[in-house]
Amino acid sequence: MNIDCPADSSAFIQSGRDLRLDFLRGLIMLLVVLIHLSYLSLLSMFAWERIGLVSSAEGFVFLSGTVLGLVSKKRMTTEAWFTTARRLWRRSVQLYIAYLVIIFSIVLFRMIPGIETFDVTHWIDFNTGLVYPVFPDPDLPWSTFLERALLLRMGPHQFQIIGLYILLIAFSPIILFLIRQGKTLWVLVWIWTIFTLDDFYHFNVTHAQFEYAFPLLSWQALFFTGIAIGYHRKTMFSYITAPKQQWLNNLAWLVALGLFFLAMNNTNALFWPGPTFSLIDPEAYTEMYVRWFDKTWLGVGRVINNAALFIILFNALTYHWPKFNKLLGWFLIPIGQASLYVFILHIYFIVLISSTPLPGYENILINTGIHLFTLIMIWWMVKNQFLFKIIPR
């Protein structure tokens, strides 16, 4: 891939925001909606590890950290570290309250005839077909509900990554303090050392529900690395996109294409209607996947695949911004800038769609309509700032 010269940076830097990051966050939120409305459609068939051994979760965590690092550095040029820290702790509490509101609203929905909450109160392992409840039995005492809710030990599996996000934001002031003191290298050494130890020992620190899908000590590495990159945005982004670093972009393409081929050998490809490659023995593939590309414990291969795709996409946006912005920016940038708002809204769209007969038809065209309707409605609500004063963004 040849790179000539980057687009004018003033085109994608507006009011201190890097629109390239907002664009990528919007892309992540689009994938989140497609994946969590778990129907085979002409859109979702490309969302489940089809472009590589990656998921929207890694991108959400990394980009959230990157934006937080960027914004926090800007704030700390005009205010004390502790003032920035208090903002972040308030944000963490705000999201915790939002999490509780979602939990108890679904508990109430479950009591109303005609409202179908199965998809948000249960998790289905599509590989085995086993179904796991993520809400307590309705007959249990309210004290049990309250205890589990307060400890984040219940809730929609589609929202549980926000539990991880709550804690990461709460700890982020410590990381920002150390980076501000010039300890960025030490921060990176420590967070990736913790990541490595967790890869071997699999700690469960909080026993909150999110830890069974997003272990805190593994996923913190993506978020805090994102903070470091966002804090040093000018240096890092200039390095990634510099013409003299063409070798890095070429290497990223080589890695991404190789892992794309690997992903196409997955014999258990979810929501993929056609045959996959069969050049790798299924048992060997499964063994390799679990060791190097496991999503829960964030396999090293998955981290590398995400890094390669980020470099490719970031370069593409940097050098061809006017084209990408004209084609998809109108849709992706608004939902990327309101990603938490979208995350909250899409839970209620899952309940809404599940309460209609439409998913029961199991028709790819109907499912495509469901996905398009949901995406367009969420985009419309963002553009019209629907309940912006109430729902966190």
Coordinates of C-alpha atoms in Angstrom, one line a residue:
M1 CA 0.0 0.0 0.0
N2 CA 1.5 3.3 -1.1
I3 CA 1.3 6.3 1.1
D4 CA 1.8 9.7 -0.4
C5 CA 0.9 12.5 2.0
P6 CA -1.5 12.8 4.9
A7 CA -4.7 14.8 4.8
D8 CA -4.7 18.3 6.3
S9 CA -4.8 17.6 10.1
S10 CA -7.2 20.6 10.6
A11 CA -9.8 18.5 8.8
F12 CA -9.9 15.8 11.5
I13 CA -9.0 17.9 14.6
Q14 CA -12.0 19.9 15.7
S15 CA -12.5 21.6 19.1
G16 CA -9.7 19.5 20.5
R17 CA -11.3 16.3 19.3
D18 CA -9.6 13.9 17.0
L19 CA -12.3 12.9 14.6
R20 CA -10.4 9.8 13.5
L21 CA -10.8 8.4 17.0
D22 CA -14.5 9.3 17.0
F23 CA -14.9 7.6 13.6
L24 CA -13.2 4.4 14.9
R25 CA -15.3 4.5 18.0
G26 CA -18.4 4.8 15.9
L27 CA -17.3 1.8 13.9
I28 CA -16.9 -0.1 17.1
M29 CA -20.4 0.8 18.3
L30 CA -21.9 -0.2 15.0
L31 CA -20.3 -3.7 15.5
V32 CA -21.5 -3.8 19.1
V33 CA -25.1 -3.3 18.0
L34 CA -24.8 -5.9 15.2
I35 CA -23.2 -8.5 17.6
H36 CA -25.5 -8.0 20.5
L37 CA -28.6 -8.2 18.4
S38 CA -27.5 -11.7 17.6
Y39 CA -29.3 -12.4 14.3
L40 CA -27.7 -13.5 11.1
S41 CA -28.0 -10.6 8.6
L42 CA -26.2 -9.2 5.6
L43 CA -24.4 -6.9 8.1
S44 CA -23.7 -9.2 11.1
M45 CA -22.2 -11.9 9.0
F46 CA -19.1 -9.7 8.7
A47 CA -19.0 -8.8 12.4
W48 CA -18.0 -12.0 14.1
E49 CA -14.3 -12.5 13.7
R50 CA -14.5 -12.3 9.9
I51 CA -11.8 -9.7 9.3
G52 CA -9.5 -11.3 11.8
L53 CA -9.4 -12.8 15.3
V54 CA -10.7 -9.6 17.0
S55 CA -13.9 -8.4 18.5
S56 CA -15.5 -5.0 19.2
A57 CA -14.7 -5.3 22.9
E58 CA -10.9 -4.8 22.4
G59 CA -11.4 -1.8 20.3
F60 CA -13.9 -0.3 22.7
V61 CA -11.6 -0.6 25.7
F62 CA -8.5 0.6 23.9
L63 CA -10.1 3.5 22.2
S64 CA -11.9 4.6 25.4
G65 CA -8.5 4.7 27.2
T66 CA -7.0 6.6 24.3
V67 CA -9.6 9.3 24.3
L68 CA -9.5 9.5 28.1
G69 CA -5.7 10.0 28.0
L70 CA -6.0 12.7 25.3
V71 CA -8.8 14.6 27.0
S72 CA -7.2 14.3 30.5
K73 CA -3.8 15.7 29.3
K74 CA -5.6 18.7 27.8
R75 CA -7.5 19.3 31.0
M76 CA -4.4 19.0 33.2
T77 CA -2.8 21.9 31.2
T78 CA -5.3 24.2 32.9
E79 CA -6.3 22.4 36.1
A80 CA -4.6 20.4 38.8
W81 CA -4.3 16.6 38.6
F82 CA -6.7 16.2 41.6
T83 CA -9.4 18.2 39.8
T84 CA -9.1 15.9 36.8
A85 CA -9.1 12.9 39.1
R86 CA -12.3 14.1 40.7
R87 CA -13.9 14.4 37.3
L88 CA -13.0 10.9 36.5
W89 CA -14.2 9.5 39.8
R90 CA -17.5 11.3 39.3
R91 CA -17.7 9.7 35.9
S92 CA -17.1 6.3 37.4
V93 CA -19.9 6.8 39.9
Q94 CA -22.2 8.1 37.2
L95 CA -21.7 5.0 35.1
Y96 CA -22.1 2.8 38.2
I97 CA -25.5 4.4 38.8
A98 CA -26.5 3.9 35.2
Y99 CA -25.5 0.3 35.4
L100 CA -27.8 -0.2 38.4
V101 CA -30.7 1.6 36.6
I102 CA -30.3 -0.8 33.7
I103 CA -30.3 -3.8 36.0
F104 CA -33.4 -2.8 37.9
S105 CA -35.3 -1.6 34.9
I106 CA -34.9 -5.1 33.4
V107 CA -36.0 -6.7 36.6
L108 CA -39.2 -4.6 36.3
F109 CA -39.6 -5.3 32.6
R110 CA -39.4 -9.0 33.4
M111 CA -42.6 -8.6 35.5
I112 CA -44.6 -7.1 32.7
P113 CA -46.5 -9.5 30.4
G114 CA -45.6 -9.2 26.8
I115 CA -42.1 -7.9 27.3
E116 CA -39.5 -10.5 26.4
T117 CA -36.3 -10.1 28.4
F118 CA -34.7 -13.6 27.8
D119 CA -32.0 -12.2 25.6
V120 CA -30.8 -9.8 28.3
T121 CA -31.3 -12.1 31.3
H122 CA -29.5 -15.1 29.8
W123 CA -26.3 -15.7 27.9
I124 CA -26.2 -18.4 25.2
D125 CA -22.9 -20.1 24.4
F126 CA -23.4 -20.4 20.6
N127 CA -20.6 -23.0 20.4
T128 CA -22.2 -25.5 22.8
G129 CA -25.8 -24.3 22.8
L130 CA -25.8 -24.1 26.6
V131 CA -27.8 -21.3 28.2
Y132 CA -26.7 -19.5 31.4
P133 CA -28.9 -17.1 33.5
V134 CA -27.2 -13.7 34.2
F135 CA -30.1 -12.6 36.5
P136 CA -31.1 -14.4 39.7
D137 CA -34.3 -16.4 39.8
P138 CA -37.3 -14.1 40.2
D139 CA -38.5 -16.0 43.3
L140 CA -35.3 -15.1 45.2
P141 CA -35.6 -12.4 47.9
W142 CA -35.1 -8.7 46.9
S143 CA -32.1 -8.6 49.3
T144 CA -30.4 -11.1 47.0
F145 CA -31.1 -8.9 44.0
L146 CA -29.9 -5.8 45.8
E147 CA -26.6 -7.4 47.0
R148 CA -25.8 -8.9 43.5
A149 CA -26.7 -5.6 41.8
L150 CA -24.5 -3.5 44.1
L151 CA -21.6 -5.8 43.6
L152 CA -22.2 -5.9 39.8
R153 CA -22.8 -9.7 40.0
M154 CA -25.8 -9.6 37.7
G155 CA -26.9 -7.7 34.7
P156 CA -27.2 -8.0 30.9
H157 CA -24.2 -9.8 29.4
Q158 CA -24.3 -7.2 26.6
F159 CA -23.6 -4.5 29.1
Q160 CA -21.1 -6.2 31.4
I161 CA -18.0 -4.6 29.8
I162 CA -19.2 -1.3 31.3
G163 CA -18.6 -2.8 34.7
L164 CA -15.0 -3.3 33.7
Y165 CA -15.0 0.3 32.4
I166 CA -16.3 1.7 35.7
L167 CA -13.3 0.3 37.6
L168 CA -10.8 1.2 34.9
I169 CA -11.9 4.8 35.0
A170 CA -11.7 4.8 38.8
F171 CA -8.1 3.7 38.7
S172 CA -7.1 5.9 35.8
P173 CA -6.1 9.0 37.9
I174 CA -3.2 6.9 39.3
I175 CA -2.0 6.1 35.8
L176 CA -2.4 9.7 34.7
F177 CA -0.4 10.9 37.8
L178 CA 2.5 8.6 37.0
I179 CA 2.5 9.4 33.3
R180 CA 2.4 13.1 34.2
Q181 CA 5.5 12.5 36.3
G182 CA 7.4 11.1 33.3
K183 CA 6.9 7.5 34.3
T184 CA 5.2 6.3 31.1
L185 CA 7.7 3.5 30.4
W186 CA 7.4 2.2 34.0
V187 CA 3.6 2.3 33.7
L188 CA 3.7 0.2 30.5
V189 CA 6.2 -2.3 32.0
W190 CA 4.0 -2.7 35.1
I191 CA 0.6 -3.1 33.3
W192 CA 2.0 -5.6 30.8
T193 CA 3.7 -7.5 33.6
I194 CA 0.4 -7.8 35.4
F195 CA -1.2 -8.8 32.1
T196 CA 1.4 -11.6 31.7
L197 CA 1.0 -12.9 35.2
D198 CA -2.8 -13.0 34.7
D199 CA -2.3 -15.0 31.5
F200 CA -0.7 -17.7 33.6
Y201 CA -2.6 -17.6 36.8
H202 CA -6.1 -16.2 35.8
F203 CA -6.9 -14.1 38.8
N204 CA -10.5 -13.1 39.5
V205 CA -10.1 -9.9 41.7
T206 CA -13.7 -8.7 42.1
H207 CA -15.9 -11.7 41.3
A208 CA -18.2 -9.3 39.6
Q209 CA -20.0 -10.6 36.5
F210 CA -17.8 -8.8 34.0
E211 CA -14.7 -10.6 35.3
Y212 CA -15.9 -13.9 33.8
A213 CA -15.8 -12.3 30.3
F214 CA -13.4 -9.4 30.8
P215 CA -10.9 -10.2 33.6
L216 CA -9.8 -6.9 35.2
L217 CA -6.0 -7.7 35.3
S218 CA -5.9 -8.8 31.7
W219 CA -8.1 -6.0 30.1
Q220 CA -6.5 -3.2 32.1
A221 CA -3.5 -3.5 29.8
L222 CA -5.4 -2.4 26.8
F223 CA -7.1 0.5 28.6
F224 CA -4.1 1.9 30.3
T225 CA -1.9 1.5 27.2
G226 CA -4.6 3.5 25.4
I227 CA -4.3 6.2 28.1
A228 CA -0.5 6.4 27.5
I229 CA -1.0 6.6 23.8
G230 CA -3.7 9.3 24.1
Y231 CA -1.6 11.3 26.5
H232 CA 1.3 11.2 24.1
R233 CA -1.0 11.6 21.1
K234 CA 1.2 13.9 19.0
T235 CA 4.3 11.7 19.3
M236 CA 2.5 8.4 18.9
F237 CA 0.2 9.3 16.1
S238 CA 2.9 11.2 14.2
Y239 CA 5.1 8.1 14.5
I240 CA 2.3 5.7 13.3
T241 CA 1.4 7.9 10.3
A242 CA 4.8 9.2 9.3
P243 CA 5.7 8.4 5.6
K244 CA 9.1 7.2 6.7
Q245 CA 7.3 4.5 8.9
Q246 CA 5.9 2.9 5.8
W247 CA 7.5 -0.4 6.9
L248 CA 5.2 -0.4 10.0
N249 CA 2.1 0.0 7.9
N250 CA 3.3 -2.8 5.5
L251 CA 4.0 -5.0 8.5
A252 CA 0.6 -4.4 9.9
W253 CA -1.0 -5.4 6.5
L254 CA 1.1 -8.5 6.5
V255 CA 0.0 -9.5 10.0
A256 CA -3.7 -8.6 9.4
L257 CA -3.9 -10.5 6.1
G258 CA -2.3 -13.6 7.7
L259 CA -4.7 -13.5 10.6
F260 CA -7.6 -12.9 8.3
F261 CA -6.7 -16.1 6.5
L262 CA -6.4 -17.9 9.9
A263 CA -9.8 -16.6 11.0
M264 CA -11.4 -18.0 7.8
N265 CA -10.3 -21.5 8.9
N266 CA -12.5 -21.3 12.0
T267 CA -14.9 -24.3 11.6
N268 CA -17.2 -22.8 14.3
A269 CA -17.6 -19.4 12.6
L270 CA -20.6 -17.7 14.1
F271 CA -23.2 -16.1 11.8
W272 CA -21.3 -17.0 8.7
P273 CA -23.6 -18.6 6.1
G274 CA -20.9 -20.0 3.7
P275 CA -18.2 -22.5 4.1
T276 CA -14.9 -21.6 5.7
F277 CA -11.4 -22.8 4.7
S278 CA -10.4 -26.2 5.9
L279 CA -6.7 -26.0 5.6
I280 CA -6.0 -26.4 9.3
D281 CA -7.0 -29.4 11.3
P282 CA -10.0 -28.4 13.5
E283 CA -8.5 -29.7 16.7
A284 CA -5.2 -28.0 16.0
Y285 CA -7.1 -24.8 15.3
T286 CA -9.0 -25.0 18.5
E287 CA -5.9 -25.6 20.5
M288 CA -4.1 -22.7 18.9
Y289 CA -7.1 -20.4 19.3
V290 CA -7.5 -21.1 23.0
R291 CA -3.8 -20.5 23.7
W292 CA -3.1 -17.5 21.5
F293 CA -6.4 -15.9 20.6
D294 CA -8.7 -16.4 23.5
K295 CA -11.0 -13.5 23.9
T296 CA -11.7 -13.8 27.7
W297 CA -8.1 -13.8 28.7
L298 CA -7.0 -11.6 25.8
G299 CA -4.6 -13.9 24.0
V300 CA -1.4 -12.3 22.8
G301 CA -2.3 -13.1 19.2
R302 CA -5.5 -11.2 19.6
V303 CA -3.7 -8.2 21.0
I304 CA -1.3 -8.2 18.0
N305 CA -4.2 -8.6 15.5
N306 CA -6.0 -5.6 17.1
A307 CA -2.8 -3.5 17.0
A308 CA -2.3 -4.3 13.3
L309 CA -5.8 -3.3 12.4
F310 CA -5.6 -0.1 14.4
I311 CA -2.4 0.9 12.5
I312 CA -4.0 0.1 9.1
L313 CA -7.3 1.9 9.8
F314 CA -5.6 4.9 11.5
N315 CA -3.3 5.3 8.5
A316 CA -6.2 5.0 6.1
L317 CA -8.2 7.6 7.9
T318 CA -5.2 9.9 8.1
Y319 CA -4.2 9.8 4.4
H320 CA -7.7 9.5 3.0
W321 CA -9.8 11.4 5.5
P322 CA -12.0 13.4 3.1
K323 CA -13.2 10.2 1.4
F324 CA -13.9 8.3 4.6
N325 CA -15.5 11.3 6.2
K326 CA -17.8 11.9 3.3
L327 CA -18.7 8.2 3.0
L328 CA -19.4 7.3 6.6
G329 CA -18.4 10.2 8.9
W330 CA -21.9 11.6 9.0
F331 CA -23.0 8.3 10.6
L332 CA -20.0 7.0 12.6
I333 CA -18.7 10.2 14.1
P334 CA -21.9 11.2 16.0
I335 CA -22.4 7.7 17.5
G336 CA -18.7 7.5 18.2
Q337 CA -18.8 10.7 20.2
A338 CA -21.8 9.4 22.2
S339 CA -20.6 5.8 22.5
L340 CA -21.8 5.3 26.1
Y341 CA -25.2 6.7 25.3
V342 CA -25.4 4.2 22.4
F343 CA -24.2 1.4 24.7
I344 CA -27.1 2.1 27.1
L345 CA -29.7 2.6 24.4
H346 CA -28.9 -0.6 22.5
I347 CA -29.9 -2.7 25.6
Y348 CA -33.4 -1.4 25.4
F349 CA -33.5 -2.0 21.7
I350 CA -32.6 -5.6 22.3
V351 CA -35.6 -5.9 24.7
L352 CA -37.9 -4.0 22.2
I353 CA -37.0 -6.2 19.2
S354 CA -37.1 -9.4 21.3
S355 CA -40.7 -8.5 22.3
T356 CA -41.8 -8.6 18.6
P357 CA -42.4 -11.7 16.4
L358 CA -39.7 -10.6 14.0
P359 CA -36.7 -12.5 15.3
G360 CA -38.7 -15.7 15.2
Y361 CA -38.8 -15.7 11.4
E362 CA -35.0 -16.3 11.4
N363 CA -34.9 -14.7 8.0
I364 CA -31.7 -13.0 6.8
L365 CA -33.6 -10.2 5.1
I366 CA -35.9 -9.5 8.1
N367 CA -32.8 -9.6 10.3
T368 CA -31.0 -7.1 8.1
G369 CA -34.1 -4.9 8.4
I370 CA -33.9 -5.2 12.2
H371 CA -30.3 -4.2 12.2
L372 CA -30.8 -1.3 9.9
F373 CA -33.8 0.0 11.8
T374 CA -31.9 -0.2 15.1
L375 CA -28.8 1.6 13.8
I376 CA -30.8 4.3 12.1
M377 CA -33.0 4.9 15.1
I378 CA -30.0 5.2 17.4
W379 CA -28.3 7.5 15.0
W380 CA -31.4 9.7 14.8
M381 CA -31.7 9.8 18.6
V382 CA -28.0 10.9 18.9
K383 CA -28.4 13.6 16.3
N384 CA -31.5 14.9 18.0
Q385 CA -29.9 14.6 21.5
F386 CA -32.8 12.5 22.8
L387 CA -32.6 12.3 26.6
F388 CA -29.0 13.7 26.5
K389 CA -29.6 15.4 29.8
I390 CA -30.4 12.1 31.5
I391 CA -28.4 9.3 29.7
P392 CA -24.6 9.5 30.1
R393 CA -22.6 10.0 26.9

